[in-house]
Coordinates of N, CA and C in Angstrom, one line a residue:
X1 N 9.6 -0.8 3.9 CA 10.7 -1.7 3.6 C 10.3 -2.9 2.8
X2 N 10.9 -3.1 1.8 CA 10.9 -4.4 1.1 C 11.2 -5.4 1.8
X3 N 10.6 -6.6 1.7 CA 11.3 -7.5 2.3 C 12.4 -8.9 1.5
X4 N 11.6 -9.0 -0.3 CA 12.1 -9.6 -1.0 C 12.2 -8.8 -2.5
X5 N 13.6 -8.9 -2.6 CA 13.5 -7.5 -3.9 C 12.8 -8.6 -5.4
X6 N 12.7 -10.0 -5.1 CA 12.4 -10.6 -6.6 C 10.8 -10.3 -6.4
X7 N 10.0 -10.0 -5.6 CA 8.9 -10.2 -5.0 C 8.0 -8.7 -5.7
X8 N 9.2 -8.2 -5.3 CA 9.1 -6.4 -5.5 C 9.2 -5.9 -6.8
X9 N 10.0 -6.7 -8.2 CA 10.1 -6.4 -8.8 C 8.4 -7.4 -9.7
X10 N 8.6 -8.3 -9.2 CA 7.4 -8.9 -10.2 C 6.2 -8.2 -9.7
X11 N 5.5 -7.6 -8.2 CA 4.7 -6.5 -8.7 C 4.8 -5.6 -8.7
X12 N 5.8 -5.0 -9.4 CA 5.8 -3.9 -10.1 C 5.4 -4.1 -11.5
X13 N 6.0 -5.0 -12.0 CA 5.6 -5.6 -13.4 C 3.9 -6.0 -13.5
X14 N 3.4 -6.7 -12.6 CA 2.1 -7.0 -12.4 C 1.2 -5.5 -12.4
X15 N 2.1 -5.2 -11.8 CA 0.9 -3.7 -11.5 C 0.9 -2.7 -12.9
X16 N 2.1 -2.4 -13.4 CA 2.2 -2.0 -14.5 C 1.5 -2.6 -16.0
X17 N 1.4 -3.6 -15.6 CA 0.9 -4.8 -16.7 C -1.0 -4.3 -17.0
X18 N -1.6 -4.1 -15.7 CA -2.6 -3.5 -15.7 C -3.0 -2.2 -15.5
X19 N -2.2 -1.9 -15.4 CA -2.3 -0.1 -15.6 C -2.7 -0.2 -14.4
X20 N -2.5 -0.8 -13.2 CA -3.1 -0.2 -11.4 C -1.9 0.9 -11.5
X21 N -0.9 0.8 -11.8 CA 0.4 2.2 -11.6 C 0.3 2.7 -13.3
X22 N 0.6 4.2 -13.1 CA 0.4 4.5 -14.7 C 1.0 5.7 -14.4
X23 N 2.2 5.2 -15.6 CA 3.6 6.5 -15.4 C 3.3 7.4 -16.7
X24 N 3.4 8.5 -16.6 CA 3.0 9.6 -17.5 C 3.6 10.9 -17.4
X25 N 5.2 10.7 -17.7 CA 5.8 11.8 -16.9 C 5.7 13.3 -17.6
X26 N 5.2 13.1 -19.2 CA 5.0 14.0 -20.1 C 3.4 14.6 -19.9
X27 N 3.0 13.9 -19.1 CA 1.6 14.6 -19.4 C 0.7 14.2 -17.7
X28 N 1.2 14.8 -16.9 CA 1.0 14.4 -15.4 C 0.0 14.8 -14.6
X29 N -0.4 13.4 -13.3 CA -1.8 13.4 -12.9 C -1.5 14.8 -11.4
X30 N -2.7 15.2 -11.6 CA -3.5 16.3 -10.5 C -3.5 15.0 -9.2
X31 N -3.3 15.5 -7.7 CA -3.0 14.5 -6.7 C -4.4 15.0 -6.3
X32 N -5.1 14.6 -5.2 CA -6.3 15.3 -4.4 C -5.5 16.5 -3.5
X33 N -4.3 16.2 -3.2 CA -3.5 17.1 -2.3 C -3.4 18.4 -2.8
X34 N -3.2 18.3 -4.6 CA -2.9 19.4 -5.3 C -1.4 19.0 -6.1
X35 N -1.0 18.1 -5.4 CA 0.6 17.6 -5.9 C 0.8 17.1 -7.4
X36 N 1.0 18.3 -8.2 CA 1.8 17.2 -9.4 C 2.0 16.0 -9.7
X37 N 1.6 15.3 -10.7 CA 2.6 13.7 -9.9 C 3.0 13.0 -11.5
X38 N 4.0 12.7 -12.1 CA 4.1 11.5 -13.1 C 3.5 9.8 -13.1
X39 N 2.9 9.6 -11.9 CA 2.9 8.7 -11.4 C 1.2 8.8 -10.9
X40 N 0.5 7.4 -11.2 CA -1.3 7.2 -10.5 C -1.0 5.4 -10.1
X41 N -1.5 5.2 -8.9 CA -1.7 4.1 -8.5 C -2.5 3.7 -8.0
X42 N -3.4 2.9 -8.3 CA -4.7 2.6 -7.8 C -4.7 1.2 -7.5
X43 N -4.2 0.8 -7.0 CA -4.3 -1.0 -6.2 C -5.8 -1.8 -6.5
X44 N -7.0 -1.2 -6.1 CA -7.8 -1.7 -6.1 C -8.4 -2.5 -7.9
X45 N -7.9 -2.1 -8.6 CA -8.2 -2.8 -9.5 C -7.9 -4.3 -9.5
X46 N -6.6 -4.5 -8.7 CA -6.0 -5.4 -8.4 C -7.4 -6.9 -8.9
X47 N -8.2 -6.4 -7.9 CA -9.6 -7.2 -7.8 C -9.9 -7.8 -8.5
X48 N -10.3 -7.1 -10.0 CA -10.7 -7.5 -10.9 C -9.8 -8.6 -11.8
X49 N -8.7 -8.9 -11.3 CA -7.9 -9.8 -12.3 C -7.1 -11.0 -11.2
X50 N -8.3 -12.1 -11.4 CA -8.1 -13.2 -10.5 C -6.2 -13.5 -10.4
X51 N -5.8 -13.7 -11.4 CA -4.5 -14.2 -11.2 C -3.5 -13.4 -10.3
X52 N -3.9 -11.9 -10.9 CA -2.6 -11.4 -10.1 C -3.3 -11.0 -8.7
X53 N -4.2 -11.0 -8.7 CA -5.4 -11.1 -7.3 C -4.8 -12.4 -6.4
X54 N -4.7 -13.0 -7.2 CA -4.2 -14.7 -6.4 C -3.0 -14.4 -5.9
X55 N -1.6 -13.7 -6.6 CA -0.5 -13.9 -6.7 C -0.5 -12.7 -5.5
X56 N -1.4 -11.9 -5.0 CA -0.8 -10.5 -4.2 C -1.2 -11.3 -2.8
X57 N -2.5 -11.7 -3.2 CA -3.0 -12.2 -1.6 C -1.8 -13.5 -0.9
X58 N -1.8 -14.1 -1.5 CA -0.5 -15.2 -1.6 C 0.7 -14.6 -1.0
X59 N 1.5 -13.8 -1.6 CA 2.3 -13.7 -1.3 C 2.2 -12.5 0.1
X60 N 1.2 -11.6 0.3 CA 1.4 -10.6 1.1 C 0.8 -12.1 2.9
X61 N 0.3 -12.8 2.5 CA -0.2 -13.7 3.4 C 1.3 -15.0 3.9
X62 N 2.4 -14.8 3.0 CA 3.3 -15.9 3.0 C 3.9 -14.0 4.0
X63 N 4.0 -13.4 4.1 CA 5.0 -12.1 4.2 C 4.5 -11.9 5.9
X64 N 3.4 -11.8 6.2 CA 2.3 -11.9 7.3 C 3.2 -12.7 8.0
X65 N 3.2 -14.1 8.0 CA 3.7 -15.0 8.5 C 5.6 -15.2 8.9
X66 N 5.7 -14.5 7.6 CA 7.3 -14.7 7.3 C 7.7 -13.5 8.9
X67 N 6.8 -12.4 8.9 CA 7.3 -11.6 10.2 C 6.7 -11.9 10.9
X68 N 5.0 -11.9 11.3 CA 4.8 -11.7 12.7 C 4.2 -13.5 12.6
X69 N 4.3 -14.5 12.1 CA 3.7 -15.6 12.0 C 2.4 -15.8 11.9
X70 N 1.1 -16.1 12.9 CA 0.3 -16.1 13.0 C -0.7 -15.1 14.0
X71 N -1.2 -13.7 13.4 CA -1.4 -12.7 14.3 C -3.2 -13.5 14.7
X72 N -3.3 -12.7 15.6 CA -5.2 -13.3 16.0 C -6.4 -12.4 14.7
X73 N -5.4 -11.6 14.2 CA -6.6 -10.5 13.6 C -5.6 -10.1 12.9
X74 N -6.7 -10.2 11.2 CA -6.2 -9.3 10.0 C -7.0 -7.8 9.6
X75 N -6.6 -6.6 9.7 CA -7.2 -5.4 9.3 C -7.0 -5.4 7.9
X76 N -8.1 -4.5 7.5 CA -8.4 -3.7 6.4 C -8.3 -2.7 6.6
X77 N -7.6 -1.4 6.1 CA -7.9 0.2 6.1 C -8.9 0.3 5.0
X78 N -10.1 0.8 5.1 CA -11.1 1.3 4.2 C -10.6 2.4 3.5
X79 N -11.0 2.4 1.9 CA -12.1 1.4 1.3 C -10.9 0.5 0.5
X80 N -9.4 1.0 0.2 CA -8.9 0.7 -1.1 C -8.6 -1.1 -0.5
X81 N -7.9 -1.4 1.3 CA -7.8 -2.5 1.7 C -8.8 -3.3 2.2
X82 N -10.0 -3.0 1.9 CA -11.1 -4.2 2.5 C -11.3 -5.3 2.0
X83 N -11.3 -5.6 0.5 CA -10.9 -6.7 -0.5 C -10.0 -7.6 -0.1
X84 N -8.7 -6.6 0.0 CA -7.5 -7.6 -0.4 C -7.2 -7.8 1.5
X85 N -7.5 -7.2 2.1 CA -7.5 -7.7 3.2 C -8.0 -8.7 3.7
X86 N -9.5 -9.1 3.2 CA -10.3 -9.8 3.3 C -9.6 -11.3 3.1
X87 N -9.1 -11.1 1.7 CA -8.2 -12.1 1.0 C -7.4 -12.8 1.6
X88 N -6.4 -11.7 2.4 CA -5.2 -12.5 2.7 C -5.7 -13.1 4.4
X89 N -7.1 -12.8 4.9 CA -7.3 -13.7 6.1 C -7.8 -14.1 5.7
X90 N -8.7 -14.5 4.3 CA -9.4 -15.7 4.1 C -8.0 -16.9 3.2
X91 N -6.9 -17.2 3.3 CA -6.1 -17.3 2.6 C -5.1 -17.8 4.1
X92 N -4.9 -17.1 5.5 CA -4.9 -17.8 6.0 C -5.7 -18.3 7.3
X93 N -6.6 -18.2 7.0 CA -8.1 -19.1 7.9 C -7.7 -17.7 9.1
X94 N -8.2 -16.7 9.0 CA -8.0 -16.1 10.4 C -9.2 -15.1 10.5
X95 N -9.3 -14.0 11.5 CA -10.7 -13.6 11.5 C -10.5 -12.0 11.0
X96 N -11.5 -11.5 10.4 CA -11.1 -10.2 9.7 C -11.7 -9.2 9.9
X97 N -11.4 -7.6 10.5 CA -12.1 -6.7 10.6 C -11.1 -5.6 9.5
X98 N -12.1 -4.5 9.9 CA -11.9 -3.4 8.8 C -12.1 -2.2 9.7
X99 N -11.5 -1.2 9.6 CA -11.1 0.1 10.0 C -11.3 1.5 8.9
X100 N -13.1 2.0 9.4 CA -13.5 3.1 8.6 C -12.0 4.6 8.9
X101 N -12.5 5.5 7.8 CA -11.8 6.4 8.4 C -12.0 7.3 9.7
X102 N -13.0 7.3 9.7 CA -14.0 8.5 10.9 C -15.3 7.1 11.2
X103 N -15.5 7.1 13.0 CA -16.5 6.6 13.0 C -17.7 6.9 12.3
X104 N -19.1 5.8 12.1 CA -19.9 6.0 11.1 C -20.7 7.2 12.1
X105 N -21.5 7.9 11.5 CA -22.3 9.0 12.1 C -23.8 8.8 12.9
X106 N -24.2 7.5 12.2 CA -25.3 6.7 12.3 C -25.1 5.3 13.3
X107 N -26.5 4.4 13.5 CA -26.4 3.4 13.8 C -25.6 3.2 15.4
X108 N -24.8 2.3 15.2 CA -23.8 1.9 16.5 C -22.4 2.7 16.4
X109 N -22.6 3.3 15.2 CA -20.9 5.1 15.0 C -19.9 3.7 15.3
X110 N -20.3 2.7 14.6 CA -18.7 2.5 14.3 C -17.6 2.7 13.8
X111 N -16.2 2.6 14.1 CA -15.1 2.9 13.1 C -14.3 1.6 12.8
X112 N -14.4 0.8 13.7 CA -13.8 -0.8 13.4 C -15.3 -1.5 13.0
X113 N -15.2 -2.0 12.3 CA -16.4 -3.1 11.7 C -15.5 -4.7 11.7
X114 N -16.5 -5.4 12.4 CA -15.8 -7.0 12.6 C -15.5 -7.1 14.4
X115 N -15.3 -8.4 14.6 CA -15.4 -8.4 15.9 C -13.6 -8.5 16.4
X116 N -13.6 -8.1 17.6 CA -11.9 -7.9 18.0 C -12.2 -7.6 19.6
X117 N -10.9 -8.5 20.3 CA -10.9 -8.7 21.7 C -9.9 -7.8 21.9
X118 N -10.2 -7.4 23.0 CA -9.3 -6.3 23.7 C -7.3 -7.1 24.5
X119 N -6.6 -7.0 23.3 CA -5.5 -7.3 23.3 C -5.0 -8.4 22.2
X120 N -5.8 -8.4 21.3 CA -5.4 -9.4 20.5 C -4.9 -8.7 19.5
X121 N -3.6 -9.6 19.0 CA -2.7 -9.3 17.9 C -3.3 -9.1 16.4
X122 N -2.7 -8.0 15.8 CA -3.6 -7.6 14.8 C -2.4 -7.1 13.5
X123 N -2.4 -7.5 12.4 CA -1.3 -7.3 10.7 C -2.4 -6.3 10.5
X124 N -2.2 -5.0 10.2 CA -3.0 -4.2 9.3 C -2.3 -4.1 7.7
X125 N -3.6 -4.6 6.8 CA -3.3 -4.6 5.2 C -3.3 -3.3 4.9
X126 N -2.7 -2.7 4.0 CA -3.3 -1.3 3.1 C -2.7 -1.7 1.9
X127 N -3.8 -0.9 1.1 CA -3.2 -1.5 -0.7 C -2.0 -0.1 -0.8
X128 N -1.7 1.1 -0.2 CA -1.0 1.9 -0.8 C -0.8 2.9 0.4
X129 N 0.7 3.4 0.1 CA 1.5 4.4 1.2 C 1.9 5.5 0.9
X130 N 1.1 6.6 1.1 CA 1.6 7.9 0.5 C 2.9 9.0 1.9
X131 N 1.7 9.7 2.4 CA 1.9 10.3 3.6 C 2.4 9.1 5.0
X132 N 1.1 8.2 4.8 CA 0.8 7.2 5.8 C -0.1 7.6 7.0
X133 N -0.8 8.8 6.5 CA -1.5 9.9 7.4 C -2.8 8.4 7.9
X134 N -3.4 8.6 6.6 CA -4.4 7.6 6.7 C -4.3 6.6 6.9
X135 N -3.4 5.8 6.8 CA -3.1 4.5 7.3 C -2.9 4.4 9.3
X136 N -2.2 5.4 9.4 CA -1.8 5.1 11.0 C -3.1 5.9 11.3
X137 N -4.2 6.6 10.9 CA -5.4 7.1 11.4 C -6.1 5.4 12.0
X138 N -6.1 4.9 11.2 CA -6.1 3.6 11.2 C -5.6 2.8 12.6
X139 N -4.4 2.7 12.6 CA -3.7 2.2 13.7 C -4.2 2.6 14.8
X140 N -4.1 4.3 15.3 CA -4.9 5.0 16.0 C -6.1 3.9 16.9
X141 N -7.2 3.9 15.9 CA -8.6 3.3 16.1 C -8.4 1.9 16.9
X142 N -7.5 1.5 16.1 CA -7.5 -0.2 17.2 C -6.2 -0.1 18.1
X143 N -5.6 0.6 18.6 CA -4.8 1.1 19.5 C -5.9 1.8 20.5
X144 N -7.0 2.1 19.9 CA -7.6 2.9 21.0 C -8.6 1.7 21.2
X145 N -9.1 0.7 20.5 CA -9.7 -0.2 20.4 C -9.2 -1.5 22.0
X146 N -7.3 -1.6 21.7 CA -7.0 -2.4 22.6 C -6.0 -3.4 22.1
X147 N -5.9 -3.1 20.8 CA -5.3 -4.3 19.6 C -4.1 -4.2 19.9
X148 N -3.0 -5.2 19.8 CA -1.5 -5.4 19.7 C -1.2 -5.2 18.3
X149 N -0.5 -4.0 18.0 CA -0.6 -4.1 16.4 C 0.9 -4.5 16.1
X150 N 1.2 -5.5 15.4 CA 2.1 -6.3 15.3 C 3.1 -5.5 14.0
X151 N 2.3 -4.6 13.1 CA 2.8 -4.2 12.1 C 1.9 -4.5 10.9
X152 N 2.5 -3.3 9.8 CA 1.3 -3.0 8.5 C 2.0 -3.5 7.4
X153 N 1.2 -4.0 6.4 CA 2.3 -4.8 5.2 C 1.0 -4.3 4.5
X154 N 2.0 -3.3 3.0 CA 0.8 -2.7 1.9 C 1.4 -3.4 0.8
X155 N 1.2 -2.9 -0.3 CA 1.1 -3.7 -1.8 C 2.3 -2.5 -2.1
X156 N 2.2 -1.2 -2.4 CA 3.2 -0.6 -2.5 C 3.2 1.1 -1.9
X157 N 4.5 1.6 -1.8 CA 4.6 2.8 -1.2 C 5.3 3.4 -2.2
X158 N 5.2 5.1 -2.1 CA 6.2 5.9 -3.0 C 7.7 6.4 -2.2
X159 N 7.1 5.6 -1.1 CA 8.7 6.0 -0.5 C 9.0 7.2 0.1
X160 N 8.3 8.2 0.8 CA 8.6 9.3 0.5 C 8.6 9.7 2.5
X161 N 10.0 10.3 2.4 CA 10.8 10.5 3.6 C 9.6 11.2 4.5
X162 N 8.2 11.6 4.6 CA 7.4 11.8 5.5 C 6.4 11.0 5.8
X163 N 6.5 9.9 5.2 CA 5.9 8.9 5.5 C 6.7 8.0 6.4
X164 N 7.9 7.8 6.0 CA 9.0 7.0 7.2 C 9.0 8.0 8.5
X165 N 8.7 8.9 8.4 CA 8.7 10.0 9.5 C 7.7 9.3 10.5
X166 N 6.8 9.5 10.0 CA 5.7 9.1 10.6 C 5.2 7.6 10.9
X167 N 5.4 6.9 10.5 CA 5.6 5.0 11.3 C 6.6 5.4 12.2
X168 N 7.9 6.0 12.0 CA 9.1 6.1 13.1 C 8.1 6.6 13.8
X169 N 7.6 8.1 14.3 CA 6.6 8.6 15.5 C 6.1 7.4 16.1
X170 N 5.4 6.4 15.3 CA 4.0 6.1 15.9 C 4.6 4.2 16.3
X171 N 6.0 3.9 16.2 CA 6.7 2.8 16.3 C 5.9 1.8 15.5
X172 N 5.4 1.9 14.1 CA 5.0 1.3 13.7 C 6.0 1.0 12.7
X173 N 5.8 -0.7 12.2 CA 6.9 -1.5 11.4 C 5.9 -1.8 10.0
X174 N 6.5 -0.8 9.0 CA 6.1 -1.1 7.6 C 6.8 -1.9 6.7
X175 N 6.4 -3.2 5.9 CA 6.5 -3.3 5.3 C 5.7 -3.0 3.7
X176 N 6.4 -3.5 2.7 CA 5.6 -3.3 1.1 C 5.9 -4.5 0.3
X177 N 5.0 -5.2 -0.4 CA 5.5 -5.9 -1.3 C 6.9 -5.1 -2.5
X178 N 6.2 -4.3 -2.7 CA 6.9 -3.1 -3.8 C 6.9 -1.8 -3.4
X179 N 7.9 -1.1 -4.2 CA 8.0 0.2 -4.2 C 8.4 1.0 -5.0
X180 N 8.8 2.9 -5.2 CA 9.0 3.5 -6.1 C 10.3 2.9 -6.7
X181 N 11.2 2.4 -5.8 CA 12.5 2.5 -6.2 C 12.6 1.0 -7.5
X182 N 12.1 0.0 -6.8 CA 11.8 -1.4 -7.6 C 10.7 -0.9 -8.7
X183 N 10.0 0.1 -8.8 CA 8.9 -0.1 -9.9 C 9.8 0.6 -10.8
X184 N 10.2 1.8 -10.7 CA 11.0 2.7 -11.3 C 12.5 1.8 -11.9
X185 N 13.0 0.5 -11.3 CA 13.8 0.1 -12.2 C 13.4 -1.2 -12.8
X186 N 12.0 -2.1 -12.6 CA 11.6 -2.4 -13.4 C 10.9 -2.0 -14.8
X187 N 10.5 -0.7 -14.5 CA 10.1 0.1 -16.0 C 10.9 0.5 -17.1
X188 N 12.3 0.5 -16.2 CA 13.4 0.5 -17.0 C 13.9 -0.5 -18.1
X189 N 14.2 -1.3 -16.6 CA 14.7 -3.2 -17.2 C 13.9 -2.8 -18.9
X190 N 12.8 -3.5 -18.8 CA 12.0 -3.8 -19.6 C 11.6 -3.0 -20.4
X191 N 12.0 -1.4 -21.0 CA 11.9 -0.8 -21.4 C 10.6 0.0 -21.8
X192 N 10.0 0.0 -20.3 CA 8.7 0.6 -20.8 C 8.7 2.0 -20.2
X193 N 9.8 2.7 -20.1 CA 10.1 4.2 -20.3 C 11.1 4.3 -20.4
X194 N 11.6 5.7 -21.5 CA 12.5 5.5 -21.7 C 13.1 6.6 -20.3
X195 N 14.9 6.6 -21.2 CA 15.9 7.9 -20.3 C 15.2 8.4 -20.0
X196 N 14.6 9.4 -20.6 CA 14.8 10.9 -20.3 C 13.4 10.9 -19.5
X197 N 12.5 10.1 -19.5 CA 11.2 9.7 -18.6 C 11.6 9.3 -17.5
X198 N 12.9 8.3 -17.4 CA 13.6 7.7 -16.2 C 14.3 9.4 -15.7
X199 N 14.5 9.8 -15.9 CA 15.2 11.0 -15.1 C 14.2 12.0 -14.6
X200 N 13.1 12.2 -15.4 CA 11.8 12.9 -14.9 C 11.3 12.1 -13.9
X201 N 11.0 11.1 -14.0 CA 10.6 10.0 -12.7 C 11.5 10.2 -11.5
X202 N 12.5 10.6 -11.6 CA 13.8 10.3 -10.4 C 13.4 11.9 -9.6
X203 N 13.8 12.5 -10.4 CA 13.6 13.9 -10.1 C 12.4 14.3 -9.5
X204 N 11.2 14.2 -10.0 CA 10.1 14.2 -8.8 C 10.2 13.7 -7.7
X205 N 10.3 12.3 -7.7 CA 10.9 12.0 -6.6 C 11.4 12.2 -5.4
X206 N 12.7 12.8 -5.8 CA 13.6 13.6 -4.8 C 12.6 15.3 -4.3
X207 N 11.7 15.2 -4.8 CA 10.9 16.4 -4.1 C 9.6 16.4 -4.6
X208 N 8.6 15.3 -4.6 CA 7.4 16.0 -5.3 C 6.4 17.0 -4.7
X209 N 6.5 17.5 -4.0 CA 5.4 18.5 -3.6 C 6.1 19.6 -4.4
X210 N 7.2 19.9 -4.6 CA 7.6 20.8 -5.5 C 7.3 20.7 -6.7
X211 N 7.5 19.7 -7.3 CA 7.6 19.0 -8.7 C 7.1 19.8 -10.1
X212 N 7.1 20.7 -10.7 CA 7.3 20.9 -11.6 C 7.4 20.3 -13.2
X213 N 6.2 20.1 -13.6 CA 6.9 19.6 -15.2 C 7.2 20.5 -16.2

């Protein structure tokens, strides 16, 4: 869920500005799943470009607050949210752990890295929402840890009706700064695809594991 559509459209524009999202509906990326896609999104570049680095942590840290106000504990999902997660509790003075996918195999086999009391309130970051498989793997860990998880705020999702499936299961409350639907009509606005790219974009969409180009 969006929370502010002006918010949603400017990163969309931001993201597309750096190529972290890259639409290519004529010549389309291989998923790890196997899935077709017109569409690559990689958040983590985010990083490398102080301003709009400034402008995500900012606002996903005003968004934190706007819902659950002041949680005890900011997560990271490893690896793409450990950065920007870092960010937005250094951003608001709070204490930060991070959540591997599979405990480590070595050492103390942790899967939470950072320290965390058994019942304390916890915002989990993720830079991106596909399935949401990995993200609530996530949840899982500090649920099994002891954590009050207050709810997950990512950078953006593709929206895709098995991923709302799955927060509904797990009563978890998503929000996004952005999403397919705001990025897909900012690319329009501004005419950085045309029609008949805007209808290939729509159309996947409505089914990509099918998707066909």
């Amino acid at each position: 869920m969006v929370l502010d559509k002006n918010t949603a459209k400017k990163t969309a524009e931001l993201l597309l500005q750096i190529n972290a999202i890259k639409l290519k509906p004529e010549n389309p990326f291989t998923w790890a799943s196997g899935w077709k896609s017109p569409i690559y999104c990689d958040n983590r570049i985010i990083l490398s470009y102080p301003t709009i680095r400034n402008f995500v942590r900012e606002e996903m840290a005003k968004q934190v607050e706007a819902l659950y106000g002041r949680p005890d504990v900011i997560a990271g999902v490893a690896t793409g949210a450990i950065g920007l997660g870092a960010l937005v509790a250094d951003y608001l003075g709070l204490p930060f752990i991070y959540v591997r996918p599979e405990p480590k195999s070595h050492g103390r086999k942790n899967q939470i890295e950072g320290y965390i009391e058994h019942g304390q309130s916890v915002v989990v970051i993720e830079d991106l929402i596909s399935t949401g498989k990995s993200s609530l793997n996530a949840v899982d860990a500090l649920l099994t840890a002891g954590a009050n998880i207050k709810g997950m705020l990512a950078i953006f999702t593709y929206g895709f009706d098995v991923a709302s499936t799955n927060f509904e299961k797990k009563e978890i409350e998503l929000y996004t700064l952005s999403d397919y639907a705001h990025l897909i009509e900012q690319a329009s606005d501004t005419g950085y695809i045309k029609e008949e790219q805007l209808n290939t974009l729509l159309e996947w969409r409505m089914n990509p594991s099918q998707w066909k180009q």
